[in-house]
Short mmCIF file of C-alpha atoms in Angstrom, two decimals:
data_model
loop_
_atom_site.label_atom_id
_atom_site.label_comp_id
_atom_site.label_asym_id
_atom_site.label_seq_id
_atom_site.Cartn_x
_atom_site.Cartn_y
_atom_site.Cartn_z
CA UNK A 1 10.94 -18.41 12.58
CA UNK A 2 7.52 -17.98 14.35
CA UNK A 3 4.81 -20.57 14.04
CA UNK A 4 3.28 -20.36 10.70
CA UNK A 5 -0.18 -18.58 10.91
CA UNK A 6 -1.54 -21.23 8.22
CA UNK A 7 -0.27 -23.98 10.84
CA UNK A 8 -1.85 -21.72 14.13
CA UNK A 9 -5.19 -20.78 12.96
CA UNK A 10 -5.70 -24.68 10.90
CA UNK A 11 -6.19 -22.79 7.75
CA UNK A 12 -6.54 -25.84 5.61
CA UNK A 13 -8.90 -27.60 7.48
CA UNK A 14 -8.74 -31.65 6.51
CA UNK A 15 -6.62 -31.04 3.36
CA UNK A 16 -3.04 -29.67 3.07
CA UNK A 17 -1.51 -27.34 0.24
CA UNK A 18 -0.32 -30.07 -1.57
CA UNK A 19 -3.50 -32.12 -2.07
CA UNK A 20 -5.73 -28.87 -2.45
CA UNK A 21 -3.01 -28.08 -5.90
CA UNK A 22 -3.57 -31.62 -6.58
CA UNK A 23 -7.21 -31.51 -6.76
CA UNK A 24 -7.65 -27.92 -8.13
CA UNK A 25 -4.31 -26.80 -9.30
CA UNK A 26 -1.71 -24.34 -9.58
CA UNK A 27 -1.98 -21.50 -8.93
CA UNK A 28 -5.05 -21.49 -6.57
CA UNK A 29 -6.89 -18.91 -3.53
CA UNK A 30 -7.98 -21.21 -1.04
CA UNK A 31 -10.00 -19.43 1.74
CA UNK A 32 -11.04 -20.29 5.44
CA UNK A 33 -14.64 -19.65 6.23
CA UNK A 34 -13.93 -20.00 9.99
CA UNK A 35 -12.07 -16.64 10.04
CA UNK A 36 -14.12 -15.23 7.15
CA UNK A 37 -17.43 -15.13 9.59
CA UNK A 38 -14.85 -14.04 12.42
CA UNK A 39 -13.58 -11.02 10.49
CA UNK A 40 -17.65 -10.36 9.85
CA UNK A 41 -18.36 -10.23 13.45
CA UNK A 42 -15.62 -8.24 14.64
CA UNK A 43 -17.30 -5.33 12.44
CA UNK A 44 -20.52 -5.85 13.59
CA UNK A 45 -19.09 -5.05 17.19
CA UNK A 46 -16.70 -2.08 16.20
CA UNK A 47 -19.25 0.39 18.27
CA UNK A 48 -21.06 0.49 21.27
CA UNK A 49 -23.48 2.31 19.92
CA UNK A 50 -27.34 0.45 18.98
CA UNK A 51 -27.58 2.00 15.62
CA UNK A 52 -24.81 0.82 13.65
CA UNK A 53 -24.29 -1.56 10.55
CA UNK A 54 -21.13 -2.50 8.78
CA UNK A 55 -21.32 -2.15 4.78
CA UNK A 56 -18.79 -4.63 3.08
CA UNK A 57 -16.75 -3.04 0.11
CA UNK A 58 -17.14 -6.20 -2.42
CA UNK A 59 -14.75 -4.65 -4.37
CA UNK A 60 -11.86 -6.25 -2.13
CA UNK A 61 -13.72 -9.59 -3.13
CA UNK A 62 -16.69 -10.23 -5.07
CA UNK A 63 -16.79 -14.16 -5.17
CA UNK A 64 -20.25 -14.97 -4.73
CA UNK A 65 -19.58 -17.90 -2.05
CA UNK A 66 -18.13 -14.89 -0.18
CA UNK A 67 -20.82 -12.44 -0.41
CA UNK A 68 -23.43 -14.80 0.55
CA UNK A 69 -21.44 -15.88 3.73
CA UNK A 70 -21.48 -11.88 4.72
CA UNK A 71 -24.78 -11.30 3.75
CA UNK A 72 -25.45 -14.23 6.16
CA UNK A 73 -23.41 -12.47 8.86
CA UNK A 74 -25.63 -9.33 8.65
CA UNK A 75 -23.50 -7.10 7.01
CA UNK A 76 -24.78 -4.88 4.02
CA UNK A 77 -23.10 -4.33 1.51
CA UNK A 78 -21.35 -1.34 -0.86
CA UNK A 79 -21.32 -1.29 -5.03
CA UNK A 80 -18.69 0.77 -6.78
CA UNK A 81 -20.14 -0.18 -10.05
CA UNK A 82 -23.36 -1.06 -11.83
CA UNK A 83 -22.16 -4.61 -12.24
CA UNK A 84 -21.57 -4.87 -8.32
CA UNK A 85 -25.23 -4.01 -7.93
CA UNK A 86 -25.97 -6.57 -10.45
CA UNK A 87 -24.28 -9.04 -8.18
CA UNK A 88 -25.10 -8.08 -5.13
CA UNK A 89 -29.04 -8.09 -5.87
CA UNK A 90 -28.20 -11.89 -7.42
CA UNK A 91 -26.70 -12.99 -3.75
CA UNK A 92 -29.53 -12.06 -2.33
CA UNK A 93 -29.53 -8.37 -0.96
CA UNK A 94 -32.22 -6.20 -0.83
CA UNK A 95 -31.91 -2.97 -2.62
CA UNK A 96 -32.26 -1.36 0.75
CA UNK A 97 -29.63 -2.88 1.81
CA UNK A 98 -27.23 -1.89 -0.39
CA UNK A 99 -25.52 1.78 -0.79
CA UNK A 100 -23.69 2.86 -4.52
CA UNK A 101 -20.60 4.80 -3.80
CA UNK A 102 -19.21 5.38 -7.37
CA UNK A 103 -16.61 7.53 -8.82
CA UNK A 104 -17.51 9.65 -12.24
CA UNK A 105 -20.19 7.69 -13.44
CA UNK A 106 -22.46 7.90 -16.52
CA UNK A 107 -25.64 9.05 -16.50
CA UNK A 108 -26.76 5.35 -17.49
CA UNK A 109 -25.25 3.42 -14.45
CA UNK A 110 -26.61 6.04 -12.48
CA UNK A 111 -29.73 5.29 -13.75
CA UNK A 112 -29.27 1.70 -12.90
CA UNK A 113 -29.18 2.42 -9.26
CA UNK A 114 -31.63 4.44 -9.21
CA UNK A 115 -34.36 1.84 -11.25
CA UNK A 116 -33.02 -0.63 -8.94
CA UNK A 117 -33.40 1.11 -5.91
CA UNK A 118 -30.19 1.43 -4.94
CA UNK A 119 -29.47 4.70 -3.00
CA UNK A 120 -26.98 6.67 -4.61
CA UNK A 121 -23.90 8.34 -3.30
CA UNK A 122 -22.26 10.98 -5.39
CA UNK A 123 -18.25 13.24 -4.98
CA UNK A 124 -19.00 15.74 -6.97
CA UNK A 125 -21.69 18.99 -7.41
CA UNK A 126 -21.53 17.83 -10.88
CA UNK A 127 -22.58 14.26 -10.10
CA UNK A 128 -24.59 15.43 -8.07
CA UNK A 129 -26.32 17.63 -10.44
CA UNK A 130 -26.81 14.76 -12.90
CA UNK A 131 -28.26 12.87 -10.23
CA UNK A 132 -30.77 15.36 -9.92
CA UNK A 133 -31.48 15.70 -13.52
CA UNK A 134 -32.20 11.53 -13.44
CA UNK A 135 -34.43 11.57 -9.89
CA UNK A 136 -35.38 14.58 -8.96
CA UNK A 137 -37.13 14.21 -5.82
CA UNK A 138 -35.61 11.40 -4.61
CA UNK A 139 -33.03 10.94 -2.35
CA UNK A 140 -28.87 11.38 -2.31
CA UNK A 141 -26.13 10.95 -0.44
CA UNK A 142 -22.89 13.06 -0.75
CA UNK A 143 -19.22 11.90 -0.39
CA UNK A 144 -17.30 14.65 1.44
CA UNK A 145 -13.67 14.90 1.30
CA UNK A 146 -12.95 15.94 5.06
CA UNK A 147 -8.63 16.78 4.34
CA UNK A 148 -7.79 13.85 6.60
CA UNK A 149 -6.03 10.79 4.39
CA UNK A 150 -4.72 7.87 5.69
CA UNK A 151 -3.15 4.53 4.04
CA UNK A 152 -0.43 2.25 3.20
CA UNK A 153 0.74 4.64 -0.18
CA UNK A 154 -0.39 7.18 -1.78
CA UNK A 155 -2.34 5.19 -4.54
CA UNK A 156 -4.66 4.01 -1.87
CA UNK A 157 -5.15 8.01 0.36
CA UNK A 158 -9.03 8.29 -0.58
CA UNK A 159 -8.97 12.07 1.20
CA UNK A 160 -7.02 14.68 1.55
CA UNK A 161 -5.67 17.59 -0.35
CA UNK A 162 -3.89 15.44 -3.36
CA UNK A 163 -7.05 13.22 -3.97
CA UNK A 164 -9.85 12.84 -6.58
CA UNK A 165 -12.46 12.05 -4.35
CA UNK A 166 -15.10 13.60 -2.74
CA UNK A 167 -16.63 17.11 -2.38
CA UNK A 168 -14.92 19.48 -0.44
CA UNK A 169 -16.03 20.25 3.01
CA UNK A 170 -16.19 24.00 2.53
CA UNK A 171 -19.10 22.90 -0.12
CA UNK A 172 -22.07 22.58 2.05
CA UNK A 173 -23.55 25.74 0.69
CA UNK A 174 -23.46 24.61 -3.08
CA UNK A 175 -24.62 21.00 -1.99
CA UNK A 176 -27.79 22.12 -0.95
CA UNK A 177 -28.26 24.37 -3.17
CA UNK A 178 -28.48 21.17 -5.96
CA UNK A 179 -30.24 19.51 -3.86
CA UNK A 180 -33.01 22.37 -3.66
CA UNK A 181 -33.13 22.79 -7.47
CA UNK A 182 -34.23 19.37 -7.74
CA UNK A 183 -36.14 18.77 -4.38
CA UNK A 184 -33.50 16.03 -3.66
CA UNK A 185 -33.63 14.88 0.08
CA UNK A 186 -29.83 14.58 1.18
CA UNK A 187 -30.04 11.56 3.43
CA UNK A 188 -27.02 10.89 3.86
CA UNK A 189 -23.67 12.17 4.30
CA UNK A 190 -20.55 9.78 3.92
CA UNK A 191 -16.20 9.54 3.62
CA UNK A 192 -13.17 7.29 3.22
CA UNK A 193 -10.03 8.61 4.13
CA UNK A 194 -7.89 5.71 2.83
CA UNK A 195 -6.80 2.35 3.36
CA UNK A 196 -4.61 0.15 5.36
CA UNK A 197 -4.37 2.13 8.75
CA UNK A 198 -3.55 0.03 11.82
CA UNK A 199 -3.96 2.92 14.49
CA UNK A 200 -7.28 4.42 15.18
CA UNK A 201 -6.36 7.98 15.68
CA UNK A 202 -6.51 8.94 12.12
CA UNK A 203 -9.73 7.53 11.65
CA UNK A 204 -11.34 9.11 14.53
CA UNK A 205 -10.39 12.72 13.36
CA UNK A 206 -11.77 11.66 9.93
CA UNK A 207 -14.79 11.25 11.59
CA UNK A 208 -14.62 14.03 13.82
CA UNK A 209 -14.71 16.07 10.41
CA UNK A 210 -16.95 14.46 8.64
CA UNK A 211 -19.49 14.87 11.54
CA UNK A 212 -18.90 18.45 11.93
CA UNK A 213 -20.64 18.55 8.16
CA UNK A 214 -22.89 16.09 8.84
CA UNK A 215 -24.34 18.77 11.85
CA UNK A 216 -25.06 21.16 8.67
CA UNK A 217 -27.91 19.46 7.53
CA UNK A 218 -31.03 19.27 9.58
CA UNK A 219 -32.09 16.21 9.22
CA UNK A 220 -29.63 13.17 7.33
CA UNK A 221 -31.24 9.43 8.11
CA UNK A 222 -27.52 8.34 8.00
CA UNK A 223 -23.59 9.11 8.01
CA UNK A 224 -21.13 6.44 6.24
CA UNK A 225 -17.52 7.24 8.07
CA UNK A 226 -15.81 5.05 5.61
CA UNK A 227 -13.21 1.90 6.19
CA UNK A 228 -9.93 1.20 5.75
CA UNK A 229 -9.47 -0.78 8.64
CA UNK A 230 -5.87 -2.76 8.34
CA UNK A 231 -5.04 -6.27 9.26
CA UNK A 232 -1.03 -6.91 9.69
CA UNK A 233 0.68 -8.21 6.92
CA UNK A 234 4.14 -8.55 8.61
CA UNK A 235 2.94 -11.41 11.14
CA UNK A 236 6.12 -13.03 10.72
CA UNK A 237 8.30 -10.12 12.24
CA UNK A 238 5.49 -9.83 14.81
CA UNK A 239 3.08 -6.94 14.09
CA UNK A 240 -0.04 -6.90 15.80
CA UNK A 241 -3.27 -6.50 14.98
CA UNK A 242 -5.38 -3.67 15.24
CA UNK A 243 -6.51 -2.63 18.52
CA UNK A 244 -10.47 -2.75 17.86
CA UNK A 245 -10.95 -3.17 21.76
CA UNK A 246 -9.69 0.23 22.22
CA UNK A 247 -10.86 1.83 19.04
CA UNK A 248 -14.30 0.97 19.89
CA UNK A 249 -14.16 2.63 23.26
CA UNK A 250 -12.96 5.82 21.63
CA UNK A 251 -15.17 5.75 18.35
CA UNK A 252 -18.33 4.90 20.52
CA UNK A 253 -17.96 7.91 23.04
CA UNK A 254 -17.59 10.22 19.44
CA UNK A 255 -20.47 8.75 18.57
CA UNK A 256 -22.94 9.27 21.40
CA UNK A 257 -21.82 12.40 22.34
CA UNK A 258 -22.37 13.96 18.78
CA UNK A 259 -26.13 12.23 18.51
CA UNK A 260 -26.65 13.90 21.56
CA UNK A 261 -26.11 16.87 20.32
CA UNK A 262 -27.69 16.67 17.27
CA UNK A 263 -30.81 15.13 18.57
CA UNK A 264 -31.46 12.01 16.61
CA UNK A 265 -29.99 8.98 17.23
CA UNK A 266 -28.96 8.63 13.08
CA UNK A 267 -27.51 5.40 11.58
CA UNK A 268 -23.95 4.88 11.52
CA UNK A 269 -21.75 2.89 8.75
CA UNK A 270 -18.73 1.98 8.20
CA UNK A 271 -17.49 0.30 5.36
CA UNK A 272 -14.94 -2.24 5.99
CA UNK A 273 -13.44 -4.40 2.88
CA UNK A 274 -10.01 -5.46 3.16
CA UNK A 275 -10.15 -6.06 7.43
CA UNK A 276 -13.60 -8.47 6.28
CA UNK A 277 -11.50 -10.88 3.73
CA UNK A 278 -7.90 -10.53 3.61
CA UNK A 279 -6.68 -12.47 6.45
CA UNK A 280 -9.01 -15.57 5.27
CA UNK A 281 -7.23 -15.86 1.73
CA UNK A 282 -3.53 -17.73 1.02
CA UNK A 283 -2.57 -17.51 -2.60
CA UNK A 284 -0.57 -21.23 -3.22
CA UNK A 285 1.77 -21.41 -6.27
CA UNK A 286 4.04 -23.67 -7.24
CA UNK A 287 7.93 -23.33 -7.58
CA UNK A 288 9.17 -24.05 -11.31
CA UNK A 289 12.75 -22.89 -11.18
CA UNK A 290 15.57 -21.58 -9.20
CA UNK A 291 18.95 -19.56 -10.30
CA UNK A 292 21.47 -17.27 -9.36
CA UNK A 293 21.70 -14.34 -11.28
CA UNK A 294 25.07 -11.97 -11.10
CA UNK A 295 24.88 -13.24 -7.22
CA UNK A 296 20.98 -12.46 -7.19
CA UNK A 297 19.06 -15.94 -6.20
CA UNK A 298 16.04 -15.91 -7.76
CA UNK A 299 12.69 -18.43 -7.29
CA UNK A 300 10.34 -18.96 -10.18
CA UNK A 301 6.82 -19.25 -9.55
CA UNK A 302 3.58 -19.53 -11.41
CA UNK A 303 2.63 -16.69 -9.09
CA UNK A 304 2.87 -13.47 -11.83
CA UNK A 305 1.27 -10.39 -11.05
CA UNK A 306 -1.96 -11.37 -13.35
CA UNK A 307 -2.57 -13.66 -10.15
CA UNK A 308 -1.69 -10.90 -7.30
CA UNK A 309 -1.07 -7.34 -8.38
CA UNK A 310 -0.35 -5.57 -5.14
CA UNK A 311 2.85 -5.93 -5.06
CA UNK A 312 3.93 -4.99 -8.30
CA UNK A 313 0.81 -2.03 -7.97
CA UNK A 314 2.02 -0.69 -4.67
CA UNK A 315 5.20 -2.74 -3.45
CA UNK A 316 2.76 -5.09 -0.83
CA UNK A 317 4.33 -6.96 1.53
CA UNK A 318 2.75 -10.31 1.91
CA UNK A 319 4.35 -13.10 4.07
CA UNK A 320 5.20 -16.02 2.41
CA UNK A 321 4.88 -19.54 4.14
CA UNK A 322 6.98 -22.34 2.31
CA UNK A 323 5.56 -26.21 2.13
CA UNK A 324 7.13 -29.31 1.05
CA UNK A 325 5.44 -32.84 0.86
CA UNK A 326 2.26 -30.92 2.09
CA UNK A 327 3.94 -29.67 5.08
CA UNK A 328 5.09 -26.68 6.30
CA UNK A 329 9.30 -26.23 6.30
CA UNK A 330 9.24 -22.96 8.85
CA UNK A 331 13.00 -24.10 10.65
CA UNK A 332 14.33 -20.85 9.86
CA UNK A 333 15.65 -18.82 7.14
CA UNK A 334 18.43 -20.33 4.94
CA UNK A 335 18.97 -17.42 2.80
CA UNK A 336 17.62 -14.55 1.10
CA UNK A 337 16.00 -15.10 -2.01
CA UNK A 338 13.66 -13.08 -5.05
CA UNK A 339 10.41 -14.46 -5.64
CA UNK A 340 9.16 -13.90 -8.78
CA UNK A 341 6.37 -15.09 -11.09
CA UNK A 342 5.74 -16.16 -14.91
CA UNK A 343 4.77 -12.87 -16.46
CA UNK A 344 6.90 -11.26 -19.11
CA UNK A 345 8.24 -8.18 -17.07
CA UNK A 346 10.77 -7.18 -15.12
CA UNK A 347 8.93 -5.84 -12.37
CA UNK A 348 7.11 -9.02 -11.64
CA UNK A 349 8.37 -9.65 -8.22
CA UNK A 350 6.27 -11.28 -5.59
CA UNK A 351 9.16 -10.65 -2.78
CA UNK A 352 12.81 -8.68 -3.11
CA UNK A 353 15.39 -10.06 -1.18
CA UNK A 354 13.16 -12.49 1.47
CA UNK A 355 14.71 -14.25 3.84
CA UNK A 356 12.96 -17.94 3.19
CA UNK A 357 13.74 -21.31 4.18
CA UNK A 358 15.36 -23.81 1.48
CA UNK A 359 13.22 -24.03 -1.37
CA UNK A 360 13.54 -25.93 -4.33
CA UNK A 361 12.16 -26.48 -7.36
CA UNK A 362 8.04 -28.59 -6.70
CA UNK A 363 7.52 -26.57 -3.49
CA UNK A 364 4.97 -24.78 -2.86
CA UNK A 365 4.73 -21.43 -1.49
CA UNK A 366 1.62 -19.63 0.42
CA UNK A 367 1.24 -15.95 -0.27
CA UNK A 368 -0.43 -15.01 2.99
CA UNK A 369 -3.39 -12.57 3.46
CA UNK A 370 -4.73 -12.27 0.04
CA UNK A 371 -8.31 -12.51 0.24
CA UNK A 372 -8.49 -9.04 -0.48
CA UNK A 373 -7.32 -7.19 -3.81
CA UNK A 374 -5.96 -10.26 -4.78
CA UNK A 375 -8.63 -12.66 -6.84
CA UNK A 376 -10.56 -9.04 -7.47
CA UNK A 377 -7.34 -7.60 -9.60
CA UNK A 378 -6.39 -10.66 -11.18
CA UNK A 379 -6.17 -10.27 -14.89
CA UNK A 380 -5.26 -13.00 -18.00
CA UNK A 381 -2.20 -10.80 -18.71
CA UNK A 382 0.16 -12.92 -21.45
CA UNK A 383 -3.02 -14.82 -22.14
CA UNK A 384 -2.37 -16.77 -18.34
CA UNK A 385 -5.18 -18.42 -16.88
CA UNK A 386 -6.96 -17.14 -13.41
CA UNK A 387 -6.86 -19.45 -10.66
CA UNK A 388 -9.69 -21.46 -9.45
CA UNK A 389 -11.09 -20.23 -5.94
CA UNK A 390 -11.45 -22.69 -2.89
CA UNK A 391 -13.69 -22.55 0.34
CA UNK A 392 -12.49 -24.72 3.61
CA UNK A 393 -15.48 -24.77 4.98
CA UNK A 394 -16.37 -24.54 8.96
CA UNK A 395 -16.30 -28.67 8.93
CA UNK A 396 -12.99 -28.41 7.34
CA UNK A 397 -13.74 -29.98 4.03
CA UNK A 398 -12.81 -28.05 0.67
CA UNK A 399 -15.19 -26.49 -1.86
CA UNK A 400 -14.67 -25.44 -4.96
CA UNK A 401 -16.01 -21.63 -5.34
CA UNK A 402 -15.02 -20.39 -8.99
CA UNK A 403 -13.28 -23.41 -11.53
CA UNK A 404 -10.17 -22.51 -13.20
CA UNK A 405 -10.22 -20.32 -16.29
CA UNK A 406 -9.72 -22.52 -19.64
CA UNK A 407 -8.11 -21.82 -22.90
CA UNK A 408 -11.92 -21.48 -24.39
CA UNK A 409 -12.83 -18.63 -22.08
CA UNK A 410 -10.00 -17.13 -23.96
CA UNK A 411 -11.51 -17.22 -26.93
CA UNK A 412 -14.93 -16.76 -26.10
CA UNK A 413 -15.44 -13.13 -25.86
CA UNK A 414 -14.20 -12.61 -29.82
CA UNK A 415 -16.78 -12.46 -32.47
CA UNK A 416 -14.63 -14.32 -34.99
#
């Protein structure tokens, strides 16, 4: 087996997994603020091109120790929701800096952007007309669905022809139409074609498209081309990473050439979530049990899918590091094994049929790369407590970022 990545980057700073559970328990994200602020700056420099600012998706995570850290890093930020507004303004963002992208709203959390002022970004001429009914006058941007989708499984292929979102492309006419009937200003123009791609050409077409709508209105301030940028969650069988390098030569020379021939050098985002968080999170969970079932091994973990949902949501491969003693037991695989978790289903499986060094009951194992989707899903399913969140900050030392649930945070929420 390769070198573990927890081991190669020095994920856990001056503490190991086994003092970290000690100290904060079981289960427990525990994230690395080295490669958090890495992951922020490799955005920033995704084009060549001056006029260019990476949003971050918050709803990948939305732990305010991790917000604040990008905010510090000069990304903005997007809001899917009126509570991720809420948030966002509380960590310090500006509501300038901050772009709503939401899905079949109400009229009232539109509303809430707009008082807060929060631009607003709708997918559909009827959004869109409600939005004009609420500010007329102001300013709008409009999702566009350009029939390029991309992504790890269907559940996550934002465009397209067998997708909910957006408007379609061929609806420029009606757009501005709206937009007429109230005076709205359409400043912007923006997309996501999915998520999870780890080659650029897909995403280049997408914006190819998206551009040649953008070049229908005379005069947008901006044009979002989305995210969905991957990280590789096979490092253990040796994927690599996303080319950026390249990508960035390719996207840039898109770029340029089209403000050229539009004649304004506009504002380009992106809107990177998972490629910003997910490779600075390991989920750690303990090991409770171990059986053979009708010649199926099986390892029991406090790691159910209330704790991490992808892989139940849309069979997620995660690499899974093994420690014992507070050190890492990567001598090779010993035999293949179902990881499971405490949750009363059947499909709660963490891992089918992984090949995994010896593990026994007190281990721990390290769910790799789930700083993203993973906290941000969580649930208290079977009445199970969320894990507490932990920082390993840049000197190495541990923080705690969100405490443990507790059996009275339960019970709070009912008026009995």
């Amino acid at each position: 087996m390769t070198e573990y990545y927890s081991t190669k980057m020095k994920f856990f700073g001056n503490s190991d997994p086994e003092k970290l559970i000690k100290e904060f328990g079981s289960p427990l994200y525990v994230y690395n603020e080295k490669i958090l602020r890495q992951k922020c700056r490799d955005m920033k420099n995704l084009v060549d091109y001056p006029h260019f600012v990476p949003n971050y998706s918050i709803k990948a995570n939305s732990n305010l120790h991790i917000i604040k850290i990008i905010r510090e890093e000069g990304l903005r930020a997007d809001a899917m929701s009126a509570g991720e507004i809420r948030l966002l303004l509380h960590a310090g963002y500006k509501p300038e800096e901050l772009f709503f992208v939401p899905n079949n709203v109400s009229k009232d959390e539109l509303k809430y952007a707009v008082d807060n002022g929060v631009l607003v970004s709708v997918d559909s001429l009827s959004q869109l007309e409600l939005l004009g009914k609420i500010n007329p006058g102001g300013k709008a941007a409009v999702r566009f669905n350009p029939g390029v989708g991309a992504g790890h499984h269907e559940k996550v292929v934002t465009a397209g022809k067998k997708t909910k979102f957006g408007v379609n492309i061929d609806c420029v006419p009606q757009v501005k139409e709206i937009a007429n009937k109230y005076n709205l200003k359409i400043s912007g123009i923006n997309q996501h074609i999915g998520s999870l791609f780890m080659e650029g050409d897909s995403y280049i077409e997408g914006v190819k498209s998206i551009l040649s709508v953008a070049e229908q209105f005379e005069d947008i301030d901006f044009v979002d081309m989305g995210g969905g940028f991957g990280i590789p969650y096979r490092k253990q069988e040796g994927q690599a990473a996303l080319d950026l390098s390249g990508f960035r030569e390719k996207l840039s020379a898109v770029l340029v050439q089209w403000t050229e021939k539009y004649g304004k050098k506009i504002l380009f985002k992106s809107e990177p979530g998972r490629y910003i968080v997910a490779e600075s999170g390991i989920l750690l969970g303990t090991v409770y049990a171990t059986k053979s079932n009708y010649g199926n091994r099986y390892v029991g973990t406090d790691l159910g899918f209330n704790v991490l949902a992808r892989p139940v949501m849309y069979d997620s491969h995660h690499d899974i590091e093994v420690y014992r003693n507070g050190q890492p037991r990567n001598q090779g695989a010993t035999g293949e094994v179902t990881v499971v978790g405490n949750i009363c289903e059947t499909g709660d499986i963490i891992a089918k049929h992984r090949k995994l060094p010896e593990i026994e009951e007190g281990d721990i194992l390290g769910i790799m790369d789930a700083g993203a989707y993973g906290f941000a899903m969580s649930s208290n399913y079977n009445m199970r407590l969320r894990p507490a969140e932990v920082m390993i900050k840049e000197n190495g030392e541990a923080m705690l970022i969100r405490r443990r649930d507790t059996f009275e945070d339960l019970i709070a929420p009912f008026n009995v």
